[in-house]
Amino acid sequence: MNKLGFLVLSAVLVTLPVSGMAAYEGGDVKDGGTISGSVKFKGSAPAPKKLDVGKDKEVCDKSPKTDQSLIVNGGNLVNAVVTITDIKKGKKIELKKVTMDQKGCEYHPHVLAFPAGSTVQILNPDGILHNVHSYSKVNSAFNMAQPKFKKTMDVKIEKPEAVEMKCDVHGWMQGWLVATENPYFAVTDNSGSFKLTDVPAGTYTVEVWHEKLGKSSQKVTVKAKEEAKANFEIAGK
Ligand SMILES: [Cu+2]
């Protein structure tokens, strides 16, 4: 190899993504389509367990609390995260500050999704001590006390991962920060519905992730300016 060839090769190697994560290229999407659908729970879901609020009752026990880890509303699965896993090029990633509230000693929303690299603002309007503790493999974990006077705290989630969050003060508090690889993500609402917009025409893998039920996926073909359907039915474990 001549010297120039060596230099070019070195430059290419240096600019390759180091994390092993597939590069995503964001830009303007013309004539994009939509992927919409719903996620259903197969079978009959167990009734959510009542949570035992044994601490700071005057603040935390104002309303009865139930386990949020599996919410099925009339057969519809709530709080599932829907993503396109294999899209390489599409709309721009917009990094906005997103908010996780701890009001009443419960995480709101229970599942928060955003593009990796976003900053999450964690709110403490309760006027008591919380301690946010993350459980992650890919991102560096955090474990931060949030005393009563500290109304907000910021944390940046750099890499794509579903990060579980717990409070070391209140054992029942549990939620998720889901950082995605690209801007195509949605969390299913109370009717289990989701919508992904401005998707360039093509065939993609659409994946559903749920904290208790795991992952399932299907191929979906999107045509320009049209709406493609992706319905899921996920069995309990
Ligand atoms: Cu807490």
PDB file of N, CA and C in Angstrom, residues 119-175:
ATOM      1  N   THR A 119     -31.146  14.752  27.743  1.00  0.00           N
ATOM      2  CA  THR A 119     -31.040  15.028  29.177  1.00  0.00           C
ATOM      3  C   THR A 119     -32.417  14.864  29.810  1.00  0.00           C
ATOM      4  N   VAL A 120     -32.447  14.097  30.886  1.00  0.00           N
ATOM      5  CA  VAL A 120     -33.694  13.885  31.616  1.00  0.00           C
ATOM      6  C   VAL A 120     -33.667  14.759  32.865  1.00  0.00           C
ATOM      7  N   GLN A 121     -34.700  15.563  33.005  1.00  0.00           N
ATOM      8  CA  GLN A 121     -34.826  16.385  34.192  1.00  0.00           C
ATOM      9  C   GLN A 121     -35.711  15.638  35.179  1.00  0.00           C
ATOM     10  N   ILE A 122     -35.157  15.337  36.343  1.00  0.00           N
ATOM     11  CA  ILE A 122     -35.906  14.585  37.351  1.00  0.00           C
ATOM     12  C   ILE A 122     -36.447  15.561  38.387  1.00  0.00           C
ATOM     13  N   LEU A 123     -37.762  15.571  38.527  1.00  0.00           N
ATOM     14  CA  LEU A 123     -38.418  16.537  39.410  1.00  0.00           C
ATOM     15  C   LEU A 123     -38.732  15.931  40.775  1.00  0.00           C
ATOM     16  N   ASN A 124     -38.584  16.758  41.798  1.00  0.00           N
ATOM     17  CA  ASN A 124     -38.977  16.362  43.140  1.00  0.00           C
ATOM     18  C   ASN A 124     -39.868  17.440  43.760  1.00  0.00           C
ATOM     19  N   PRO A 125     -41.180  17.363  43.448  1.00  0.00           N
ATOM     20  CA  PRO A 125     -42.087  18.366  44.014  1.00  0.00           C
ATOM     21  C   PRO A 125     -42.611  17.946  45.392  1.00  0.00           C
ATOM     22  N   ASP A 126     -42.166  16.782  45.885  1.00  0.00           N
ATOM     23  CA  ASP A 126     -42.770  16.202  47.084  1.00  0.00           C
ATOM     24  C   ASP A 126     -42.306  16.855  48.383  1.00  0.00           C
ATOM     25  N   GLY A 127     -41.148  17.517  48.344  1.00  0.00           N
ATOM     26  CA  GLY A 127     -40.622  18.112  49.574  1.00  0.00           C
ATOM     27  C   GLY A 127     -40.112  17.087  50.568  1.00  0.00           C
ATOM     28  N   ILE A 128     -39.721  15.924  50.052  1.00  0.00           N
ATOM     29  CA  ILE A 128     -39.100  14.890  50.896  1.00  0.00           C
ATOM     30  C   ILE A 128     -37.887  14.337  50.149  1.00  0.00           C
ATOM     31  N   LEU A 129     -37.098  13.530  50.815  1.00  0.00           N
ATOM     32  CA  LEU A 129     -35.917  12.947  50.176  1.00  0.00           C
ATOM     33  C   LEU A 129     -36.297  11.785  49.261  1.00  0.00           C
ATOM     34  N   HIS A 130     -35.815  11.847  48.013  1.00  0.00           N
ATOM     35  CA  HIS A 130     -35.847  10.688  47.121  1.00  0.00           C
ATOM     36  C   HIS A 130     -34.404  10.330  46.793  1.00  0.00           C
ATOM     37  N   ASN A 131     -34.189   9.127  46.307  1.00  0.00           N
ATOM     38  CA  ASN A 131     -32.848   8.747  45.861  1.00  0.00           C
ATOM     39  C   ASN A 131     -32.983   7.957  44.561  1.00  0.00           C
ATOM     40  N   VAL A 132     -32.558   8.573  43.465  1.00  0.00           N
ATOM     41  CA  VAL A 132     -32.737   7.936  42.158  1.00  0.00           C
ATOM     42  C   VAL A 132     -31.540   7.035  41.878  1.00  0.00           C
ATOM     43  N   HIS A 133     -31.842   5.786  41.637  1.00  0.00           N
ATOM     44  CA  HIS A 133     -30.806   4.769  41.452  1.00  0.00           C
ATOM     45  C   HIS A 133     -31.088   4.047  40.132  1.00  0.00           C
ATOM     46  N   SER A 134     -30.129   4.101  39.206  1.00  0.00           N
ATOM     47  CA  SER A 134     -30.366   3.476  37.901  1.00  0.00           C
ATOM     48  C   SER A 134     -29.670   2.128  37.799  1.00  0.00           C
ATOM     49  N   TYR A 135     -30.251   1.249  37.006  1.00  0.00           N
ATOM     50  CA  TYR A 135     -29.699  -0.083  36.777  1.00  0.00           C
ATOM     51  C   TYR A 135     -29.480  -0.244  35.285  1.00  0.00           C
ATOM     52  N   SER A 136     -28.224  -0.121  34.873  1.00  0.00           N
ATOM     53  CA  SER A 136     -27.945  -0.177  33.442  1.00  0.00           C
ATOM     54  C   SER A 136     -26.670  -0.965  33.181  1.00  0.00           C
ATOM     55  N   LYS A 137     -26.547  -1.420  31.933  1.00  0.00           N
ATOM     56  CA  LYS A 137     -25.372  -2.196  31.527  1.00  0.00           C
ATOM     57  C   LYS A 137     -24.518  -1.396  30.574  1.00  0.00           C
ATOM     58  N   VAL A 138     -25.159  -0.658  29.699  1.00  0.00           N
ATOM     59  CA  VAL A 138     -24.458   0.051  28.636  1.00  0.00           C
ATOM     60  C   VAL A 138     -24.067   1.462  29.078  1.00  0.00           C
ATOM     61  N   ASN A 139     -24.990   2.133  29.742  1.00  0.00           N
ATOM     62  CA  ASN A 139     -24.723   3.477  30.256  1.00  0.00           C
ATOM     63  C   ASN A 139     -24.098   3.369  31.645  1.00  0.00           C
ATOM     64  N   SER A 140     -23.427   4.446  32.058  1.00  0.00           N
ATOM     65  CA  SER A 140     -22.925   4.417  33.429  1.00  0.00           C
ATOM     66  C   SER A 140     -24.107   4.620  34.371  1.00  0.00           C
ATOM     67  N   ALA A 141     -24.111   3.831  35.423  1.00  0.00           N
ATOM     68  CA  ALA A 141     -25.232   3.880  36.364  1.00  0.00           C
ATOM     69  C   ALA A 141     -25.119   5.144  37.220  1.00  0.00           C
ATOM     70  N   PHE A 142     -26.257   5.630  37.688  1.00  0.00           N
ATOM     71  CA  PHE A 142     -26.218   6.748  38.621  1.00  0.00           C
ATOM     72  C   PHE A 142     -27.010   6.413  39.880  1.00  0.00           C
ATOM     73  N   ASN A 143     -26.621   7.026  40.949  1.00  0.00           N
ATOM     74  CA  ASN A 143     -27.244   6.787  42.242  1.00  0.00           C
ATOM     75  C   ASN A 143     -27.152   8.100  43.007  1.00  0.00           C
ATOM     76  N   MET A 144     -28.239   8.868  42.978  1.00  0.00           N
ATOM     77  CA  MET A 144     -28.163  10.232  43.459  1.00  0.00           C
ATOM     78  C   MET A 144     -29.264  10.539  44.461  1.00  0.00           C
ATOM     79  N   ALA A 145     -28.851  11.032  45.600  1.00  0.00           N
ATOM     80  CA  ALA A 145     -29.837  11.494  46.576  1.00  0.00           C
ATOM     81  C   ALA A 145     -30.420  12.808  46.080  1.00  0.00           C
ATOM     82  N   GLN A 146     -31.723  12.946  46.247  1.00  0.00           N
ATOM     83  CA  GLN A 146     -32.368  14.203  45.885  1.00  0.00           C
ATOM     84  C   GLN A 146     -33.118  14.721  47.116  1.00  0.00           C
ATOM     85  N   PRO A 147     -32.405  15.506  47.938  1.00  0.00           N
ATOM     86  CA  PRO A 147     -33.031  16.009  49.170  1.00  0.00           C
ATOM     87  C   PRO A 147     -34.229  16.902  48.876  1.00  0.00           C
ATOM     88  N   LYS A 148     -35.007  17.153  49.914  1.00  0.00           N
ATOM     89  CA  LYS A 148     -36.287  17.867  49.726  1.00  0.00           C
ATOM     90  C   LYS A 148     -36.154  19.237  49.083  1.00  0.00           C
ATOM     91  N   PHE A 149     -35.012  19.902  49.307  1.00  0.00           N
ATOM     92  CA  PHE A 149     -34.847  21.251  48.747  1.00  0.00           C
ATOM     93  C   PHE A 149     -34.408  21.217  47.288  1.00  0.00           C
ATOM     94  N   LYS A 150     -34.000  20.053  46.801  1.00  0.00           N
ATOM     95  CA  LYS A 150     -33.518  19.950  45.428  1.00  0.00           C
ATOM     96  C   LYS A 150     -34.681  19.595  44.503  1.00  0.00           C
ATOM     97  N   LYS A 151     -35.227  20.602  43.855  1.00  0.00           N
ATOM     98  CA  LYS A 151     -36.461  20.404  43.091  1.00  0.00           C
ATOM     99  C   LYS A 151     -36.216  19.722  41.745  1.00  0.00           C
ATOM    100  N   THR A 152     -35.026  19.941  41.173  1.00  0.00           N
ATOM    101  CA  THR A 152     -34.730  19.292  39.888  1.00  0.00           C
ATOM    102  C   THR A 152     -33.296  18.770  39.884  1.00  0.00           C
ATOM    103  N   MET A 153     -33.099  17.752  39.087  1.00  0.00           N
ATOM    104  CA  MET A 153     -31.790  17.136  38.954  1.00  0.00           C
ATOM    105  C   MET A 153     -31.702  16.637  37.508  1.00  0.00           C
ATOM    106  N   ASP A 154     -30.566  16.860  36.855  1.00  0.00           N
ATOM    107  CA  ASP A 154     -30.453  16.439  35.455  1.00  0.00           C
ATOM    108  C   ASP A 154     -29.570  15.208  35.316  1.00  0.00           C
ATOM    109  N   VAL A 155     -29.956  14.344  34.408  1.00  0.00           N
ATOM    110  CA  VAL A 155     -29.113  13.193  34.104  1.00  0.00           C
ATOM    111  C   VAL A 155     -29.161  12.963  32.592  1.00  0.00           C
ATOM    112  N   LYS A 156     -28.000  12.697  32.022  1.00  0.00           N
ATOM    113  CA  LYS A 156     -27.944  12.485  30.577  1.00  0.00           C
ATOM    114  C   LYS A 156     -27.768  10.992  30.300  1.00  0.00           C
ATOM    115  N   ILE A 157     -28.612  10.464  29.423  1.00  0.00           N
ATOM    116  CA  ILE A 157     -28.490   9.050  29.042  1.00  0.00           C
ATOM    117  C   ILE A 157     -27.854   9.029  27.654  1.00  0.00           C
ATOM    118  N   GLU A 158     -26.613   8.602  27.599  1.00  0.00           N
ATOM    119  CA  GLU A 158     -25.816   8.738  26.379  1.00  0.00           C
ATOM    120  C   GLU A 158     -26.108   7.688  25.322  1.00  0.00           C
ATOM    121  N   LYS A 159     -26.334   6.453  25.757  1.00  0.00           N
ATOM    122  CA  LYS A 159     -26.415   5.339  24.790  1.00  0.00           C
ATOM    123  C   LYS A 159     -27.788   4.670  24.814  1.00  0.00           C
ATOM    124  N   PRO A 160     -28.154   4.054  23.677  1.00  0.00           N
ATOM    125  CA  PRO A 160     -29.459   3.382  23.636  1.00  0.00           C
ATOM    126  C   PRO A 160     -29.529   2.242  24.648  1.00  0.00           C
ATOM    127  N   GLU A 161     -30.529   2.273  25.471  1.00  0.00           N
ATOM    128  CA  GLU A 161     -30.723   1.220  26.479  1.00  0.00           C
ATOM    129  C   GLU A 161     -32.011   1.490  27.243  1.00  0.00           C
ATOM    130  N   ALA A 162     -32.648   0.420  27.710  1.00  0.00           N
ATOM    131  CA  ALA A 162     -33.760   0.578  28.644  1.00  0.00           C
ATOM    132  C   ALA A 162     -33.172   0.529  30.046  1.00  0.00           C
ATOM    133  N   VAL A 163     -33.226   1.654  30.728  1.00  0.00           N
ATOM    134  CA  VAL A 163     -32.591   1.792  32.043  1.00  0.00           C
ATOM    135  C   VAL A 163     -33.668   1.771  33.125  1.00  0.00           C
ATOM    136  N   GLU A 164     -33.571   0.817  34.022  1.00  0.00           N
ATOM    137  CA  GLU A 164     -34.538   0.772  35.118  1.00  0.00           C
ATOM    138  C   GLU A 164     -34.110   1.752  36.211  1.00  0.00           C
ATOM    139  N   MET A 165     -35.104   2.299  36.861  1.00  0.00           N
ATOM    140  CA  MET A 165     -34.856   3.310  37.870  1.00  0.00           C
ATOM    141  C   MET A 165     -35.614   2.937  39.130  1.00  0.00           C
ATOM    142  N   LYS A 166     -34.945   3.033  40.262  1.00  0.00           N
ATOM    143  CA  LYS A 166     -35.638   2.769  41.531  1.00  0.00           C
ATOM    144  C   LYS A 166     -35.267   3.851  42.530  1.00  0.00           C
ATOM    145  N   CYS A 167     -36.074   3.955  43.564  1.00  0.00           N
ATOM    146  CA  CYS A 167     -35.775   4.914  44.627  1.00  0.00           C
ATOM    147  C   CYS A 167     -35.324   4.122  45.843  1.00  0.00           C
ATOM    148  N   ASP A 168     -34.135   4.465  46.356  1.00  0.00           N
ATOM    149  CA  ASP A 168     -33.619   3.731  47.507  1.00  0.00           C
ATOM    150  C   ASP A 168     -34.333   4.093  48.809  1.00  0.00           C
ATOM    151  N   VAL A 169     -35.104   5.172  48.776  1.00  0.00           N
ATOM    152  CA  VAL A 169     -35.834   5.581  49.984  1.00  0.00           C
ATOM    153  C   VAL A 169     -37.206   4.900  50.025  1.00  0.00           C
ATOM    154  N   HIS A 170     -37.842   4.823  48.855  1.00  0.00           N
ATOM    155  CA  HIS A 170     -39.200   4.272  48.769  1.00  0.00           C
ATOM    156  C   HIS A 170     -39.167   3.035  47.868  1.00  0.00           C
ATOM    157  N   GLY A 171     -39.161   1.883  48.498  1.00  0.00           N
ATOM    158  CA  GLY A 171     -38.946   0.621  47.798  1.00  0.00           C
ATOM    159  C   GLY A 171     -39.931   0.310  46.684  1.00  0.00           C
ATOM    160  N   TRP A 172     -41.113   0.917  46.738  1.00  0.00           N
ATOM    161  CA  TRP A 172     -42.122   0.625  45.711  1.00  0.00           C
ATOM    162  C   TRP A 172     -41.924   1.453  44.442  1.00  0.00           C
ATOM    163  N   MET A 173     -41.089   2.504  44.502  1.00  0.00           N
ATOM    164  CA  MET A 173     -40.937   3.386  43.336  1.00  0.00           C
ATOM    165  C   MET A 173     -40.072   2.716  42.284  1.00  0.00           C
ATOM    166  N   GLN A 174     -40.606   2.602  41.072  1.00  0.00           N
ATOM    167  CA  GLN A 174     -39.893   1.903  40.007  1.00  0.00           C
ATOM    168  C   GLN A 174     -40.386   2.449  38.680  1.00  0.00           C
ATOM    169  N   GLY A 175     -39.437   2.678  37.764  1.00  0.00           N
ATOM    170  CA  GLY A 175     -39.811   3.192  36.439  1.00  0.00           C
ATOM    171  C   GLY A 175     -38.679   2.964  35.443  1.00  0.00           C
TER     172      GLY A 175
END
